[in-house]
């Protein structure tokens, strides 16, 4: 009976993630770091949440925006490129879906690329050309914004090979390392969208138990994202080096400072939110720090 199915669905939150592919493992790992756990079902398309009433739906990434728009799932982890493409393609036709959080993995960019031998003089050069892409809505919007009239050739895959096959003159495709473009003798010339995995959800707030569950998940996500790249930095320095050292830590919380034996040497400890690279450590050392130690942070409750 429908009357039992509807309340059951509304008391639990359903989060869609990619079943397999680039975003599948990091999405699961991130949700697990938020304290979520699931009972794995044999078909592995639906995983019942244990502990918290938050279930997982394992699907193709392209289906996630539509599943949220249909109400078949409540939130989803998907590339911004997929979310924006479907938002532009279906503008006004489906309920609005928002990017709730950028998740810091799956980074790539949607870029225009042309044959290596083209002397690139600017976007106007694309006028009258054929551009192959799997992102026709984003490409058409970009062409319109730049007042360029070009033919959009829609391909579902193997976009990079289109110029060699004579199907197109240029491509508009996702790029991360750029190795695939280079292997196809193409060069990126213009970025259309900077992308990464995002948590997507309806623009409107849930009006039932899912609202509190979504708030809880976002709170935990914020905690996990905040400390993911954070490190505890420990070092010593003389009192007069402080004025040189502190400007080198713009992404750090104000340090805890203790005088060692009441003398001029200080022990400092600071939570750094950016990457603490070797290069930064060397800069700190040159500015007077010594005994530098970088420690990982397991968990933080602000
Ligand atoms: O089966 P399903 O439909 O779920 O998966 P899919 O094959 O559509 O997606 P998948 O797993 O390939 O990618 C999922 C998401 O990962 C994308 O929507 C992006 O948000 C993100 N992502 C990050 C990338 C890349 N980096 C990437 N490099 N998606 C695709 N690529 C492609 C790129 O187009 C190129 O062809 O990987 C190739 C290698 O890239 P280079 O530049 O490192 O050579
Ligand atoms: Zn896909």
mmCIF file of N, CA and C in Angstrom, residues 18 22-24 26-27 30 76-83 99-108 194-200 225 228:
data_model
loop_
_atom_site.group_PDB
_atom_site.id
_atom_site.type_symbol
_atom_site.label_atom_id
_atom_site.label_comp_id
_atom_site.label_asym_id
_atom_site.label_seq_id
_atom_site.Cartn_x
_atom_site.Cartn_y
_atom_site.Cartn_z
ATOM 1 N N UNK A 18 28.115 7.376 -7.103
ATOM 2 C CA UNK A 18 28.452 6.613 -8.298
ATOM 3 C C UNK A 18 28.719 5.154 -7.901
ATOM 4 N N UNK A 22 35.397 6.953 -11.073
ATOM 5 C CA UNK A 22 36.346 7.813 -10.348
ATOM 6 C C UNK A 22 35.856 8.322 -9.001
ATOM 7 N N UNK A 23 34.533 8.561 -8.899
ATOM 8 C CA UNK A 23 34.046 9.198 -7.672
ATOM 9 C C UNK A 23 33.536 8.188 -6.644
ATOM 10 N N UNK A 24 33.439 6.907 -7.044
ATOM 11 C CA UNK A 24 32.773 5.922 -6.186
ATOM 12 C C UNK A 24 33.500 5.735 -4.843
ATOM 13 N N UNK A 26 36.108 7.497 -3.325
ATOM 14 C CA UNK A 26 36.228 8.666 -2.441
ATOM 15 C C UNK A 26 34.898 9.116 -1.849
ATOM 16 N N UNK A 27 33.793 8.941 -2.577
ATOM 17 C CA UNK A 27 32.481 9.353 -2.037
ATOM 18 C C UNK A 27 32.122 8.476 -0.836
ATOM 19 N N UNK A 30 34.310 9.317 2.143
ATOM 20 C CA UNK A 30 33.926 10.578 2.784
ATOM 21 C C UNK A 30 32.694 10.377 3.667
ATOM 22 N N UNK A 76 23.042 13.755 -3.494
ATOM 23 C CA UNK A 76 23.895 12.935 -4.344
ATOM 24 C C UNK A 76 25.291 13.511 -4.430
ATOM 25 N N UNK A 77 26.260 12.625 -4.632
ATOM 26 C CA UNK A 77 27.648 13.064 -4.848
ATOM 27 C C UNK A 77 27.923 12.906 -6.345
ATOM 28 N N UNK A 78 28.226 14.013 -6.987
ATOM 29 C CA UNK A 78 28.347 13.994 -8.447
ATOM 30 C C UNK A 78 29.338 15.078 -8.871
ATOM 31 N N UNK A 79 29.927 14.915 -10.050
ATOM 32 C CA UNK A 79 30.828 15.950 -10.562
ATOM 33 C C UNK A 79 30.030 17.218 -10.866
ATOM 34 N N UNK A 80 30.630 18.368 -10.549
ATOM 35 C CA UNK A 80 29.958 19.644 -10.874
ATOM 36 C C UNK A 80 29.656 19.709 -12.371
ATOM 37 N N UNK A 81 30.535 19.102 -13.195
ATOM 38 C CA UNK A 81 30.340 19.114 -14.642
ATOM 39 C C UNK A 81 29.018 18.459 -15.029
ATOM 40 N N UNK A 82 28.688 17.329 -14.376
ATOM 41 C CA UNK A 82 27.432 16.623 -14.682
ATOM 42 C C UNK A 82 26.238 17.441 -14.176
ATOM 43 N N UNK A 83 26.387 17.960 -12.957
ATOM 44 C CA UNK A 83 25.298 18.733 -12.354
ATOM 45 C C UNK A 83 24.972 19.971 -13.190
ATOM 46 N N UNK A 99 24.146 22.976 -5.583
ATOM 47 C CA UNK A 99 25.406 22.408 -5.094
ATOM 48 C C UNK A 99 25.499 22.808 -3.624
ATOM 49 N N UNK A 100 25.475 21.821 -2.718
ATOM 50 C CA UNK A 100 25.460 22.143 -1.282
ATOM 51 C C UNK A 100 26.870 22.288 -0.718
ATOM 52 N N UNK A 101 27.783 21.452 -1.181
ATOM 53 C CA UNK A 101 29.168 21.526 -0.726
ATOM 54 C C UNK A 101 30.090 21.065 -1.843
ATOM 55 N N UNK A 102 31.245 21.709 -1.970
ATOM 56 C CA UNK A 102 32.308 21.186 -2.835
ATOM 57 C C UNK A 102 33.105 20.214 -1.972
ATOM 58 N N UNK A 103 33.442 19.046 -2.524
ATOM 59 C CA UNK A 103 33.966 17.974 -1.672
ATOM 60 C C UNK A 103 35.473 17.764 -1.775
ATOM 61 N N UNK A 104 36.135 18.491 -2.681
ATOM 62 C CA UNK A 104 37.595 18.451 -2.676
ATOM 63 C C UNK A 104 38.232 17.217 -3.294
ATOM 64 N N UNK A 105 37.483 16.424 -4.055
ATOM 65 C CA UNK A 105 38.127 15.344 -4.822
ATOM 66 C C UNK A 105 37.500 15.322 -6.226
ATOM 67 N N UNK A 106 38.079 14.519 -7.120
ATOM 68 C CA UNK A 106 37.556 14.448 -8.496
ATOM 69 C C UNK A 106 37.783 15.736 -9.267
ATOM 70 N N UNK A 107 38.861 16.444 -8.918
ATOM 71 C CA UNK A 107 39.105 17.732 -9.591
ATOM 72 C C UNK A 107 39.431 17.527 -11.070
ATOM 73 N N UNK A 108 38.833 18.332 -11.912
ATOM 74 C CA UNK A 108 39.136 18.334 -13.345
ATOM 75 C C UNK A 108 38.574 19.632 -13.919
ATOM 76 N N UNK A 194 35.548 24.850 -14.010
ATOM 77 C CA UNK A 194 36.418 24.146 -13.053
ATOM 78 C C UNK A 194 35.510 23.211 -12.261
ATOM 79 N N UNK A 195 35.867 21.936 -12.232
ATOM 80 C CA UNK A 195 34.960 20.966 -11.618
ATOM 81 C C UNK A 195 35.627 20.150 -10.518
ATOM 82 N N UNK A 196 34.808 19.631 -9.648
ATOM 83 C CA UNK A 196 35.213 18.659 -8.631
ATOM 84 C C UNK A 196 33.938 17.966 -8.186
ATOM 85 N N UNK A 197 34.064 16.951 -7.344
ATOM 86 C CA UNK A 197 32.859 16.292 -6.831
ATOM 87 C C UNK A 197 32.144 17.246 -5.877
ATOM 88 N N UNK A 198 30.816 17.239 -5.952
ATOM 89 C CA UNK A 198 30.034 18.098 -5.066
ATOM 90 C C UNK A 198 28.902 17.286 -4.446
ATOM 91 N N UNK A 199 28.395 17.767 -3.317
ATOM 92 C CA UNK A 199 27.166 17.201 -2.764
ATOM 93 C C UNK A 199 26.025 18.044 -3.305
ATOM 94 N N UNK A 200 25.094 17.379 -4.001
ATOM 95 C CA UNK A 200 23.971 18.102 -4.600
ATOM 96 C C UNK A 200 22.685 17.727 -3.882
ATOM 97 N N UNK A 225 35.593 17.880 6.219
ATOM 98 C CA UNK A 225 36.280 18.661 5.178
ATOM 99 C C UNK A 225 37.242 19.659 5.799
ATOM 100 N N UNK A 228 40.400 17.834 6.847
ATOM 101 C CA UNK A 228 41.009 16.865 5.936
ATOM 102 C C UNK A 228 42.418 17.273 5.516
#
